[in-house]
XYZ file of C-alpha atoms in Angstrom:
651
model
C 194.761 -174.898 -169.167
C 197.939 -176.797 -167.609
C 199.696 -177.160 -170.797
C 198.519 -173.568 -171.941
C 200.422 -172.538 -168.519
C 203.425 -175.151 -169.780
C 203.319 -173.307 -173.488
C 203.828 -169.741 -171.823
C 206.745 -170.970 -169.013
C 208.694 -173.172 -172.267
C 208.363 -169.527 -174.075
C 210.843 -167.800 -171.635
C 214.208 -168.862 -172.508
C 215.876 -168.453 -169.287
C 213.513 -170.989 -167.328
C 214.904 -174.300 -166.581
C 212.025 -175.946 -168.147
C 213.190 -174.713 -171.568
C 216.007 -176.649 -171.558
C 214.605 -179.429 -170.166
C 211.632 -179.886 -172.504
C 214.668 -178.958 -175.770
C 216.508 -182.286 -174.351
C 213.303 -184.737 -174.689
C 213.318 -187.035 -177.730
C 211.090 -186.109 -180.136
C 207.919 -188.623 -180.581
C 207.651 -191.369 -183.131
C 204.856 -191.005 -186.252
C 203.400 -194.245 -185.333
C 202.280 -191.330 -181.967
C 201.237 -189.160 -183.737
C 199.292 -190.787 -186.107
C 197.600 -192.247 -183.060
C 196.464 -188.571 -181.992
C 195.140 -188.392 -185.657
C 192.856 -191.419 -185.083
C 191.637 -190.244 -181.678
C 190.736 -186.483 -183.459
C 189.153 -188.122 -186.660
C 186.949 -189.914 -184.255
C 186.160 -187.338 -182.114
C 185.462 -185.122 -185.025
C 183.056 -187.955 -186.109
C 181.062 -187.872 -183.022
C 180.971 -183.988 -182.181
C 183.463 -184.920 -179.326
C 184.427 -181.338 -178.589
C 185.810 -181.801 -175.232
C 188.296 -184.186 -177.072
C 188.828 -182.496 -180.080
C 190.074 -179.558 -177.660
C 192.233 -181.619 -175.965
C 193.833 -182.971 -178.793
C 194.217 -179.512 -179.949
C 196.365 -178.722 -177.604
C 198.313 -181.514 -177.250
C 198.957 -180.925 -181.354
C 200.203 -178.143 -180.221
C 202.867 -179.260 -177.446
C 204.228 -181.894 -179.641
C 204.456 -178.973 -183.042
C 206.713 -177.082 -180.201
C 208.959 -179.412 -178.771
C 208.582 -183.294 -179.293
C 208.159 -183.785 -183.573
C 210.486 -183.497 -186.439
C 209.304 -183.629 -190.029
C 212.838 -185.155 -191.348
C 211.767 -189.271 -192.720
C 208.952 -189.616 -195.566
C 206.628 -190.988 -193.295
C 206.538 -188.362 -190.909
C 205.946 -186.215 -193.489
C 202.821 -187.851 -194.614
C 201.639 -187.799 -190.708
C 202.363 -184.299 -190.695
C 200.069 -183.184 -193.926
C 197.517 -185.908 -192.239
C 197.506 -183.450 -189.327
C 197.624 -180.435 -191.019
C 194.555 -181.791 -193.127
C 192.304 -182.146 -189.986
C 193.311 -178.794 -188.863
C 192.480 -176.639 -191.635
C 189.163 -178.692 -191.706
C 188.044 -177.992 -188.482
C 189.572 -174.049 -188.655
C 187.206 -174.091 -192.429
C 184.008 -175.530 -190.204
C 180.854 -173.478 -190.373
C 180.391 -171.376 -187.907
C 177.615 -172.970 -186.714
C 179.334 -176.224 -186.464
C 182.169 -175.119 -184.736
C 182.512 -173.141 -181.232
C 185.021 -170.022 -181.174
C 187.124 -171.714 -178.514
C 187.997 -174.746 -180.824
C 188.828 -172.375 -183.873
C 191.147 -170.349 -181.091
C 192.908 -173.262 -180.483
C 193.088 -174.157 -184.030
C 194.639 -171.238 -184.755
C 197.150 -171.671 -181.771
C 198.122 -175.140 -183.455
C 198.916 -173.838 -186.605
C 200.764 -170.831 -185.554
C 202.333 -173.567 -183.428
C 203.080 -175.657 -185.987
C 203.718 -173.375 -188.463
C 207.471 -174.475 -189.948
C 206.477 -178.009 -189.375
C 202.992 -177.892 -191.569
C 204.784 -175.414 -193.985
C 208.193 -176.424 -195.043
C 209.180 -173.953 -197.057
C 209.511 -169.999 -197.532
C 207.075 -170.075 -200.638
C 203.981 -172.585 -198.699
C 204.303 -169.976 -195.716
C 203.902 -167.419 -198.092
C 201.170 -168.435 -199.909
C 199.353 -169.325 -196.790
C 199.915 -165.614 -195.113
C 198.487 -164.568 -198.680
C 195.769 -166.554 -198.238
C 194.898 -165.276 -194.932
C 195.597 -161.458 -195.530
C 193.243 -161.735 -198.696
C 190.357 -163.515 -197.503
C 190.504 -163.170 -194.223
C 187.634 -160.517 -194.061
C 185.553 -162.710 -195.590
C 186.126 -166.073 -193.054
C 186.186 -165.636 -189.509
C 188.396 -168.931 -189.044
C 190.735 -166.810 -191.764
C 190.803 -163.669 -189.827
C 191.482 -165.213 -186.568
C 194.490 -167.173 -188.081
C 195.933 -163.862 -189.309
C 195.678 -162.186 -186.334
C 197.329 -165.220 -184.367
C 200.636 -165.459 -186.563
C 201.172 -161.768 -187.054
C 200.892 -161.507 -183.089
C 203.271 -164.350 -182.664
C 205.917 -162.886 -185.788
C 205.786 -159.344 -183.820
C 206.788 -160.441 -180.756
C 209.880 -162.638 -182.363
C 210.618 -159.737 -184.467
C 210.704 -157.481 -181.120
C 212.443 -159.740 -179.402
C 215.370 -160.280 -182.115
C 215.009 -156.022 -182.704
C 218.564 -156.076 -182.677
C 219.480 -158.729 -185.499
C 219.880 -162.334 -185.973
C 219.527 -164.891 -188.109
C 215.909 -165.207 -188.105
C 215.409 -161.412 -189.295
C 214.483 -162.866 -192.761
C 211.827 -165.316 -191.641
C 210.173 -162.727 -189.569
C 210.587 -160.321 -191.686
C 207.425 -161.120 -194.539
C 208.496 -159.688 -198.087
C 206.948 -156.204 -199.908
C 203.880 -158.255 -201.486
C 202.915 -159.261 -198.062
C 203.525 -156.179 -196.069
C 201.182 -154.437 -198.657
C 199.114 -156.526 -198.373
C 199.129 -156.064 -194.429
C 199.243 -152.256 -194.595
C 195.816 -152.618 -196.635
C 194.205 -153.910 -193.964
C 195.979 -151.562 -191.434
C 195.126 -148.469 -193.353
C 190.992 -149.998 -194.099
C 190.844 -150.334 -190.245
C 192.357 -146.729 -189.249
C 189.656 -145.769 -191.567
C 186.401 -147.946 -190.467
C 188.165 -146.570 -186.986
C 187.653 -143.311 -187.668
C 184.117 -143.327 -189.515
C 182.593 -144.676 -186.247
C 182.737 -141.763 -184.677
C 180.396 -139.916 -187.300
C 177.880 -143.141 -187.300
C 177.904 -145.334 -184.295
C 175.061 -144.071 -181.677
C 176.338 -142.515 -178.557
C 176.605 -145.421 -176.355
C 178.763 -147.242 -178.745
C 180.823 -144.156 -179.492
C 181.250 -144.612 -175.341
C 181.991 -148.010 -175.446
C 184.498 -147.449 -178.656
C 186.837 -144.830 -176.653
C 186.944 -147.460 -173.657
C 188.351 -150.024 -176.397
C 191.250 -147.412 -177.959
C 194.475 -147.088 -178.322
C 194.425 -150.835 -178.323
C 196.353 -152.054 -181.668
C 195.024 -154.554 -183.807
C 197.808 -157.758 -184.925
C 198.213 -156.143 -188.546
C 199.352 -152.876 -186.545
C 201.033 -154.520 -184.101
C 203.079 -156.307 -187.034
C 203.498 -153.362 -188.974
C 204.725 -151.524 -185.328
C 207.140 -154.655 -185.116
C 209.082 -154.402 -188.417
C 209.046 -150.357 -188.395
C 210.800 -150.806 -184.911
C 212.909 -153.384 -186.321
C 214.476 -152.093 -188.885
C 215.037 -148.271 -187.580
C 216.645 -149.360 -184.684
C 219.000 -151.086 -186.509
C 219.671 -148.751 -189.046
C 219.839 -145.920 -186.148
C 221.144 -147.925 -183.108
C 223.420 -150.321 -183.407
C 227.009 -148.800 -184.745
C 229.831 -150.535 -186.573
C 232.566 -152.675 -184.534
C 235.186 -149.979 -184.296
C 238.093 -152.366 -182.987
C 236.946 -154.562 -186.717
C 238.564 -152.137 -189.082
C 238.807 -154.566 -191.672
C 238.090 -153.828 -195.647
C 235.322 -156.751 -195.350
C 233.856 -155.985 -192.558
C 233.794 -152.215 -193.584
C 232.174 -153.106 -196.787
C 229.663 -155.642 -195.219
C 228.262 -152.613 -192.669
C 228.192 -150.787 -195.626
C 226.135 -152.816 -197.593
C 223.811 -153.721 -194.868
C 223.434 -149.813 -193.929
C 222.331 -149.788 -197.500
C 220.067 -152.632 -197.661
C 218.464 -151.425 -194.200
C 217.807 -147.831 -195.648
C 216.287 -148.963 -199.091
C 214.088 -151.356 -196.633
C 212.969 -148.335 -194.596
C 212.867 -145.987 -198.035
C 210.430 -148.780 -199.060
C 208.443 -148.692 -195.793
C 208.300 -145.432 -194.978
C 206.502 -144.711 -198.805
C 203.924 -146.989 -198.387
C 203.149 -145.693 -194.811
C 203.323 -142.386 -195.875
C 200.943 -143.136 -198.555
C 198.614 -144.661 -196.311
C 198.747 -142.383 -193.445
C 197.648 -139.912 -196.655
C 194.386 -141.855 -196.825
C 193.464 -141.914 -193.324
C 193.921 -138.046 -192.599
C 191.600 -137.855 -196.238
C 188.867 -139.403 -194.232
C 189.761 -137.465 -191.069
C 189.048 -134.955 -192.536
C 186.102 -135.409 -194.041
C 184.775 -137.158 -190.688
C 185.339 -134.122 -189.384
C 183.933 -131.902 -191.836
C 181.002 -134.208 -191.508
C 180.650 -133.901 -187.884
C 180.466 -129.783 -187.686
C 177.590 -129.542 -190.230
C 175.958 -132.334 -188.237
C 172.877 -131.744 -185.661
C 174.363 -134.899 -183.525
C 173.509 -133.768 -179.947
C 177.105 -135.264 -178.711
C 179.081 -133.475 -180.937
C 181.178 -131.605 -179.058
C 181.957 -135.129 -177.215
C 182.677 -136.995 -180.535
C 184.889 -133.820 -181.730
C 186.629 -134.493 -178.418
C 186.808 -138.193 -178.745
C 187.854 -137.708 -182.697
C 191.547 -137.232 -181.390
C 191.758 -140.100 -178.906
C 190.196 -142.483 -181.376
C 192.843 -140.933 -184.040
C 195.731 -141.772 -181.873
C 194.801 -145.180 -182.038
C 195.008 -145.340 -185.953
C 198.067 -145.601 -187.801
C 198.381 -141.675 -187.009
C 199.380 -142.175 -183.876
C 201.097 -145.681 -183.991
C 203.295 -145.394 -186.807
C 203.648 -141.947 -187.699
C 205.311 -140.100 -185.074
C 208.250 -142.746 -184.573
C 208.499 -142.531 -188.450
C 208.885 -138.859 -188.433
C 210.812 -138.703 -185.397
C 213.702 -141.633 -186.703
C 213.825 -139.607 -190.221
C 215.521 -136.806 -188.340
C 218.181 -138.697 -187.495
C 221.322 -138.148 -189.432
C 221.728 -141.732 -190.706
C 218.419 -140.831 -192.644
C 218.932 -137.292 -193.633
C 219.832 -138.128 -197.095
C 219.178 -136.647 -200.400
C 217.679 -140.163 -201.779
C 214.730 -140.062 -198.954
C 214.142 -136.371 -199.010
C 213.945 -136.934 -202.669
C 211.452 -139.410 -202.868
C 209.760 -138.608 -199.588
C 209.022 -134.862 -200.326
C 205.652 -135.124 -202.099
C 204.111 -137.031 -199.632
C 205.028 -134.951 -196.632
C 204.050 -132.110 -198.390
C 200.647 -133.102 -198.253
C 200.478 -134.660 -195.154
C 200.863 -131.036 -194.067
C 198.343 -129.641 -196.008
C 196.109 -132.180 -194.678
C 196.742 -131.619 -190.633
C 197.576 -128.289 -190.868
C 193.701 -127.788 -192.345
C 192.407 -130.901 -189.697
C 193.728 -129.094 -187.123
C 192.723 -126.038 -188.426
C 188.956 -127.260 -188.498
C 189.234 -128.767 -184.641
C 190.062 -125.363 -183.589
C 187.815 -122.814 -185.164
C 184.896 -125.224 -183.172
C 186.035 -124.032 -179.462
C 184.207 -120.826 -179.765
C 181.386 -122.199 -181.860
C 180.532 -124.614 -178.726
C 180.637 -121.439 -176.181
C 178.026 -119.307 -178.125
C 176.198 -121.951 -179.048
C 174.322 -122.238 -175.341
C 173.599 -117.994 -175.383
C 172.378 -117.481 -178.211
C 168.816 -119.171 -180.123
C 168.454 -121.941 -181.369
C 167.740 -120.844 -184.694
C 170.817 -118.844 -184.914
C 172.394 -121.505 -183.014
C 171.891 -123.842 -185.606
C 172.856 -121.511 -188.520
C 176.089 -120.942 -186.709
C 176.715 -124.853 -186.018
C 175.758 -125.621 -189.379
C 178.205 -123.656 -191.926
C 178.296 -123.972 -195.492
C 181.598 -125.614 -197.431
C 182.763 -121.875 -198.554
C 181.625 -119.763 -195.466
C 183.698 -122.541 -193.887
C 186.896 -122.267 -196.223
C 186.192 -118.478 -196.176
C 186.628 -118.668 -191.847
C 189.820 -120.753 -192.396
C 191.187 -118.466 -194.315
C 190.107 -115.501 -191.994
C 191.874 -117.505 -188.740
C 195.175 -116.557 -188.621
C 196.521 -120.257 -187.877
C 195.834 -123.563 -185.886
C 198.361 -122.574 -183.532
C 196.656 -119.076 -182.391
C 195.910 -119.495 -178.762
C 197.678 -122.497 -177.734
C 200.036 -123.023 -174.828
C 202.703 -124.214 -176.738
C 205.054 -126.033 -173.484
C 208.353 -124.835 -172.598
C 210.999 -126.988 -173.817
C 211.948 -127.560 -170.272
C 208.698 -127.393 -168.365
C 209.011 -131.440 -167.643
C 212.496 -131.110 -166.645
C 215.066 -133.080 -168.402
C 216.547 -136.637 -166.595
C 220.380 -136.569 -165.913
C 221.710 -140.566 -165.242
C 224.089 -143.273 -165.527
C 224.001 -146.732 -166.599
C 222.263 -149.283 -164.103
C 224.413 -150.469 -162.391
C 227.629 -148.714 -162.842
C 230.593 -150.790 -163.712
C 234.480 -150.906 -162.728
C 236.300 -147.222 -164.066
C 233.298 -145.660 -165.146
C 232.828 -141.629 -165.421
C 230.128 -139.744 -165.928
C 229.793 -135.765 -166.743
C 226.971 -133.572 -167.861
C 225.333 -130.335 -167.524
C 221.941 -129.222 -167.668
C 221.516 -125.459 -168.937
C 217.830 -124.106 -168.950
C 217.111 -120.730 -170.401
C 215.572 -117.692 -168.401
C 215.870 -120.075 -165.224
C 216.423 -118.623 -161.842
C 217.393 -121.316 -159.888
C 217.225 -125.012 -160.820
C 215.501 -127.980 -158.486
C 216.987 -131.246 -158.113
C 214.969 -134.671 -157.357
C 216.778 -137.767 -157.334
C 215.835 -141.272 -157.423
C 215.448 -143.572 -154.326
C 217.404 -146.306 -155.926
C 220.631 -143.900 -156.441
C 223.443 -146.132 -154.772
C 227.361 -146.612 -154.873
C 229.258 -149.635 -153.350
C 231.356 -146.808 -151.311
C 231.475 -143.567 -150.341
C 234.235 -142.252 -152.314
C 232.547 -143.451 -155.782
C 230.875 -140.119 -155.274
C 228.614 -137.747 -157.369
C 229.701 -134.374 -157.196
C 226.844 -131.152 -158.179
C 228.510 -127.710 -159.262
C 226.471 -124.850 -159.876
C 227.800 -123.739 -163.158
C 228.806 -125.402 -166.551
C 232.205 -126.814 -165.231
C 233.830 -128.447 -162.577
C 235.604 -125.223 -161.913
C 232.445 -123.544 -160.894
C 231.150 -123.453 -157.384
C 230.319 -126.877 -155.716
C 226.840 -127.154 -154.408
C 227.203 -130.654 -152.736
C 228.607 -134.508 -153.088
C 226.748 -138.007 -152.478
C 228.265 -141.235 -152.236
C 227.712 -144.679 -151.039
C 224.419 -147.253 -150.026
C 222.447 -147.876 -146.878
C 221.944 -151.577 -147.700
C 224.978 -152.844 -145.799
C 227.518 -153.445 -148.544
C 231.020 -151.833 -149.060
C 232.955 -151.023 -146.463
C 231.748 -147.587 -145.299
C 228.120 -146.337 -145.647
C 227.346 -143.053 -147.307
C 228.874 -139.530 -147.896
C 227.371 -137.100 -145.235
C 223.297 -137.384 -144.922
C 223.291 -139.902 -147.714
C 221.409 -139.495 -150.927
C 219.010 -136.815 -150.605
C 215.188 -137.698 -150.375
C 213.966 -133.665 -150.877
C 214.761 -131.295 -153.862
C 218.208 -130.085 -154.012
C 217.864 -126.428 -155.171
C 220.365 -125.069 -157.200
C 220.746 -120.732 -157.671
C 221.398 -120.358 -161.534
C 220.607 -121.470 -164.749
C 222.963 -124.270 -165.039
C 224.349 -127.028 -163.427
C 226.800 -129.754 -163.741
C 226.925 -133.160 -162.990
C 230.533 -135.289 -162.296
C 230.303 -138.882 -160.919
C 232.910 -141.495 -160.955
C 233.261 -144.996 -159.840
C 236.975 -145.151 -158.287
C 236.917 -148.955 -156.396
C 236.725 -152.300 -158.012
C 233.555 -154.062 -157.987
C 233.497 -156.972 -154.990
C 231.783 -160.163 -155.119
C 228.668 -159.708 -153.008
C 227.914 -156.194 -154.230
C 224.524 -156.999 -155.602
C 223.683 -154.462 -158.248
C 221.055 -152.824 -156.288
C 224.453 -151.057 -154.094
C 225.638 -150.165 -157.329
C 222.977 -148.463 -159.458
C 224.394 -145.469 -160.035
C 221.989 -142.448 -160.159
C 219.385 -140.645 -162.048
C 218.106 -137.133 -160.916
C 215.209 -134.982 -162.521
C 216.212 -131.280 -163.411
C 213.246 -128.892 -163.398
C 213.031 -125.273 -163.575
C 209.835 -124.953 -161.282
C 209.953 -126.434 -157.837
C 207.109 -129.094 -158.966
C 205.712 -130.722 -162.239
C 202.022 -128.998 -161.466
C 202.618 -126.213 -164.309
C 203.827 -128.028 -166.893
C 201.415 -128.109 -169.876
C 199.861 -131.099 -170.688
C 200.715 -130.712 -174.462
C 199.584 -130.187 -177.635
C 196.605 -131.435 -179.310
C 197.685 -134.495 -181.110
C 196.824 -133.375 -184.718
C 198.594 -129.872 -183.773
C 201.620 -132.108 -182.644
C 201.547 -134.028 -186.254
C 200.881 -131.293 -187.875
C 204.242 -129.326 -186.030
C 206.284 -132.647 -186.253
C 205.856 -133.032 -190.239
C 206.410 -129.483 -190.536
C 209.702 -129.722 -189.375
C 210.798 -132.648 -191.287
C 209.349 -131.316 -194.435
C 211.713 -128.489 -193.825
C 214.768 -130.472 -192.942
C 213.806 -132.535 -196.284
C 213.767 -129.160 -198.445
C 217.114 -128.242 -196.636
C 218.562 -131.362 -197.879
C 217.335 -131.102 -201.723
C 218.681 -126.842 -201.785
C 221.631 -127.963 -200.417
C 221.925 -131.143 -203.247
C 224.679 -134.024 -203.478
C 227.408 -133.655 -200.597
C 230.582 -131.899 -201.796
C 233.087 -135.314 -202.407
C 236.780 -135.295 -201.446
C 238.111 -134.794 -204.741
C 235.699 -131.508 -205.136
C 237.863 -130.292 -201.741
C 241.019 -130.934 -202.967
C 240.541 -129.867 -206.245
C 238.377 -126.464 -204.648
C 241.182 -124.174 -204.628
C 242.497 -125.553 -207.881
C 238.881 -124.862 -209.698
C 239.195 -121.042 -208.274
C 242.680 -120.286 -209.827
C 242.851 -117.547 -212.468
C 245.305 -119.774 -214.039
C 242.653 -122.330 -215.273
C 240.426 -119.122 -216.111
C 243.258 -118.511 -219.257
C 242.182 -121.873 -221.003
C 240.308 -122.483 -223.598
C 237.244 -125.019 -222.728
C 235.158 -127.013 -225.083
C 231.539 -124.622 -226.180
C 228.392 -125.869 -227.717
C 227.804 -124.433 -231.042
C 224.777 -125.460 -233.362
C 223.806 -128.300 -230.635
C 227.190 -129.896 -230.851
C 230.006 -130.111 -228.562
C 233.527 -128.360 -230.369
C 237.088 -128.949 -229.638
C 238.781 -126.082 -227.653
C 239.247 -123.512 -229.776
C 242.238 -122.252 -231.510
C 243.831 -119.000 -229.632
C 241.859 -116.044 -230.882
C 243.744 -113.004 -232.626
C 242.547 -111.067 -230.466
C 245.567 -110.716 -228.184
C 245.272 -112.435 -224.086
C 247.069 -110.388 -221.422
C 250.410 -112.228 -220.546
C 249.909 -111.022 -216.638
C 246.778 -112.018 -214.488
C 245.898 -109.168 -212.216
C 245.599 -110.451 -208.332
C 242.854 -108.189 -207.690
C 240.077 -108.694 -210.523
C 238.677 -111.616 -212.212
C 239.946 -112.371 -215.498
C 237.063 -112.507 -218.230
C 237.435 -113.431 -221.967
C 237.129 -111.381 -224.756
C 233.727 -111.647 -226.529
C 235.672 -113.175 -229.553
C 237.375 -115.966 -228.204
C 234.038 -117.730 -227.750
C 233.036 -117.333 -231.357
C 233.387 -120.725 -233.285
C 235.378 -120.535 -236.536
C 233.919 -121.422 -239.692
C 235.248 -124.576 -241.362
C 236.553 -127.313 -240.051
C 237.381 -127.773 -236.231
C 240.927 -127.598 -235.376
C 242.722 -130.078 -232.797
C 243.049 -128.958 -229.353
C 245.774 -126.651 -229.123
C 248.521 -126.877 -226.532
C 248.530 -123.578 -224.147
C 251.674 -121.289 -224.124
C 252.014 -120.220 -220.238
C 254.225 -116.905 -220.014
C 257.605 -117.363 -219.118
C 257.337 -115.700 -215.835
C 254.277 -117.789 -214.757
C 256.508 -121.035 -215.925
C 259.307 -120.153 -213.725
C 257.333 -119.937 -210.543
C 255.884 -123.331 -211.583
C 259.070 -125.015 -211.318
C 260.094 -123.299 -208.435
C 256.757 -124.736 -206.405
C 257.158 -128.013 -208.168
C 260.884 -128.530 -207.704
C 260.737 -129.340 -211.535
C 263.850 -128.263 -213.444
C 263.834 -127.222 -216.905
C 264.716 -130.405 -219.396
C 267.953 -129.850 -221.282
C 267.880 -131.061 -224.633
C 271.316 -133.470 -225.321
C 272.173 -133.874 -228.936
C 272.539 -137.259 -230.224
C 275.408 -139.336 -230.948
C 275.342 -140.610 -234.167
């Protein structure tokens, strides 16, 4: 338990112990094949006291104190790795669950040291997502070095070297959304076949995410937040470091392109069976079905549904992802993940008035009400005018909106925003207890309009906790609402002094102040239902997605610039190339049918019906095409070209 403790502190890289336990020489092999010896013999007798000991202690000296660089190490190292996987393959009868824990803990430990290698780790993370339903040793493996590659992988969300080795390749992540998308769906069937006390006990366990999820969470995370976060250096103007954002960009979005298919495809599975769950559930006789249609959506949020989905959806609005590519390939599938909540939803809500008449009236008609057939049911959906009828669909403003700066404010920083809500009469201000300034004059000042030039409601400034040389502005930072007539109001702060030594950042945090239409947060609706909210959420990116696709490939730069060029009744006198018979022609010669040798401004020129009649025989080469003299003048004139004189030659 001490050197569990020791494990956890050495994780936290800003402990002294980290760096003290990173200086220590690492231990000889003739040590570590000692250890071997004392485990072989333990595992000999049935020592299990020992063999968890050692356990550990394997996995202290995997962490900090070996390296796997001489031959002989080496061969101490597959010695180890041998006992290991023997004890973690044990029967399970042989074997208590708090040794194969800490087997686990020693390979995940251990894991670069026992698996040199990109290909041996994958083929062991292969091994384990494959069989791993089928071995409980397997399984908990898995679970332990997914769990310990999402939290490195959260931890480095923002890039580093170490993305790659964190980050498992397609095959693998399949592989892992598999599993994810066979859990969502054993997840979900419980609800339709577990008895009622387990159904009880199963909501007390959700939205808890399982190490696959939690993985899957990780690298979804990972990679939008760097494809959506971070922005190019824009002091680095350089044509390699241009190009290298731009092909990272590129790789990042056909990562997330990848991702967000296979997802998509699986999230397609798991409303399948929602549906038919809950399909199954309203022709049931289940005395605790209303309470299981209830639970249905809590249970659902703690599928991939409600993991994965909504930051997917929400992160595919954002510009850097509103391409033509992703709506392209991404259409189809939101397409029917519409279809499929729209009609979930549906089904959740024609059951509200079901459960009301079901206590007046008999049971017999009770029962023929409860229990519909598949087309009386369609025939109702099709009757119900929508699964948003009736719902309290919240204000956009009803939980107010947070106005703040960054914690704590630095040297020459500004600050301005305003807050406009709709219909409002008069606005209410609460700010937080921690707002602070070093002095009085780095003040925040509140006008009751959208500019500094409307009328100014009040200023605060300044701390309480002793630092700076004055205290605060006026009362200080106020503790009540701050009521504001009007429907808008601005916010202007601005640090004017220099940052001092002993300012702690506590006397510098800044501010942050809730804006609320309503003079409390009692009103405010708690929300759609969750499948409504899916359903409403891939609406609206299936429409931004069919917005993209009627719009088609952005206009490039030489399209502008040659725009009013393309438009010119000038190019409207020429003679293009036509498609006669299935095969492309030269331009055609000038047609005897006599052209106008004067473009009239005001209509558009069209050709005669002749001129785009092939001739017979042979085509001709592509003429050259006689401007007017009058139209060739004004040429020169805009060009500045002068008309070549011919010279005769000297002979």
């Amino acid at each position: 338990m001490c050197i569990h403790q020791l494990n956890l502190l050495a994780a936290s890289n800003n402990l002294p112990i980290t760096n003290f336990l990173g200086k220590q020489h690492p231990i000889e092999a003739h040590h570590l094949s000692s250890i071997c010896d004392i485990m072989e013999k333990a595992m000999v007798n049935g020592d299990t006291c020992i063999i968890r000991c050692i356990l550990v202690v394997f996995q202290v000296v995997f962490k900090f104190f070996f390296s796997p660089q001489t031959e002989r190490n080496r061969d101490i190292v597959r010695r180890s790795g041998l006992l290991l996987w023997q004890l973690l393959m044990a029967p399970r009868d042989q074997i208590c669950s708090e040794i194969q824990k800490e087997v686990c803990l020693a390979i995940s430990s251990g894991l670069n040291i026992l698996y040199p290698g990109e290909a041996e780790i994958n083929n062991l993370l292969k091994l384990v997502l494959t069989e791993g339903e089928r071995n409980s040793g397997l399984s908990q493996l898995r679970d332990v070095i997914l769990t310990n590659l999402a939290e490195q992988l959260q931890n480095n969300r923002f890039g580093s070297e170490d993305d790659d080795h964190y980050r498992l390749n397609d095959e693998l992540l399949h592989y892992i959304l598999k599993i994810v998308v066979r859990e969502s769906c054993v997840l979900i069937t419980k609800c339709q076949t577990v008895s009622k006390d387990d159904f009880q006990r199963l909501l007390s366990t959700v939205p808890a995410a399982s190490s696959c999820l939690r993985y899957l969470m990780a690298v979804q995370n990972h990679l939008l937040s760097n494809t959506i976060l971070i922005k190019p250096d824009e002091n680095d103007d350089s044509d390699s470091s241009l190009q290298g954002e731009t092909l990272k960009v590129q790789e990042l979005k056909t990562s997330i392109l990848s991702l967000a298919t296979q997802i998509l495809t699986g999230c397609d599975e798991v409303l399948e069976m929602l549906q038919q769950v809950t399909t199954a559930l309203i022709n049931s006789d289940i005395s605790d079905r209303e309470q299981r249609l209830k639970g249905l959506e809590q249970i659902t949020k703690a599928t991939m549904l409600g993991h994965l989905l909504p930051v997917l959806l929400t992160s595919l609005m954002h510009p850097n992802l509103q391409t033509l590519t992703m709506a392209d390939a991404l259409m189809p599938q939101l397409v029917q993940l519409v279809l499929y909540t729209s009609q979930t939803a549906l089904l959740l809500k024609t059951q509200s008035p079901v459960f009301s008449e079901l206590n007046s009236s008999p049971s017999g008609a009770s029962e023929q009400k409860g229990k519909l057939l598949p087309d009386e049911r369609m025939l109702e959906e099709k009757e119900e005018p929508g699964f948003l009828t009736g719902l309290k669909i919240p204000a956009p403003w009803a939980a107010g909106k947070t106005v703040e700066t960054v914690h704590p404010v630095r040297d020459n920083y500004k600050f301005k925003e305003t807050v406009h809500i709709p219909g409002a009469r008069c606005l209410y201000l609460r700010f937080d207890n921690r707002c602070s300034s070093q002095y009085d004059y780095d003040k925040l000042v509140i006008y009751a309009g959208p500019n500094t030039n409307s009328r100014k409601v009040a200023e605060y400034g300044g701390n309480t906790l002793g630092y700076g040389s004055r205290s605060v502005l006026g009362t200080g930072w106020p503790k009540d609402l701050v009521k504001v007539e009007g429907d808008t109001v601005t916010f202007s702060f601005e640090m004017r002094s220099g940052r001092e030594h002993n300012t702690p950042d506590k006397a510098m945090w800044g501010f942050a102040c809730t804006v609320r239409a309503q003079e409390s947060s009692e009103d405010v609706s708690g929300g759609l239902p969750f499948l409504v909210d899916l359903a409403l959420g891939l609406s609206v990116l299936a429409c931004s997605m069919l917005r993209i696709l009627y719009n088609g490939p952005e206009i490039t730069k030489d399209e502008e610039t040659c725009h009013e060029l393309l438009r010119s009744k000038l190019l409207q006198r020429c003679q293009w190339q036509v498609e006669a018979n299935g095969v492309i022609s030269p331009a055609l010669t000038p047609s005897p049918s006599p052209l106008p040798l004067t473009i009239e401004e005001d209509r558009e020129f069209t050709y005669p019906s002749d001129v785009l009649v092939p001739p017979v025989g042979h085509y001709f080469d592509l003429p050259r095409i006689r401007l007017p003299p009058g139209i060739m003048i004004k040429l020169r004139e805009i060009s500045g070209r002068a008309r070549p004189q011919f010279r005769p030659s000297i002979k």
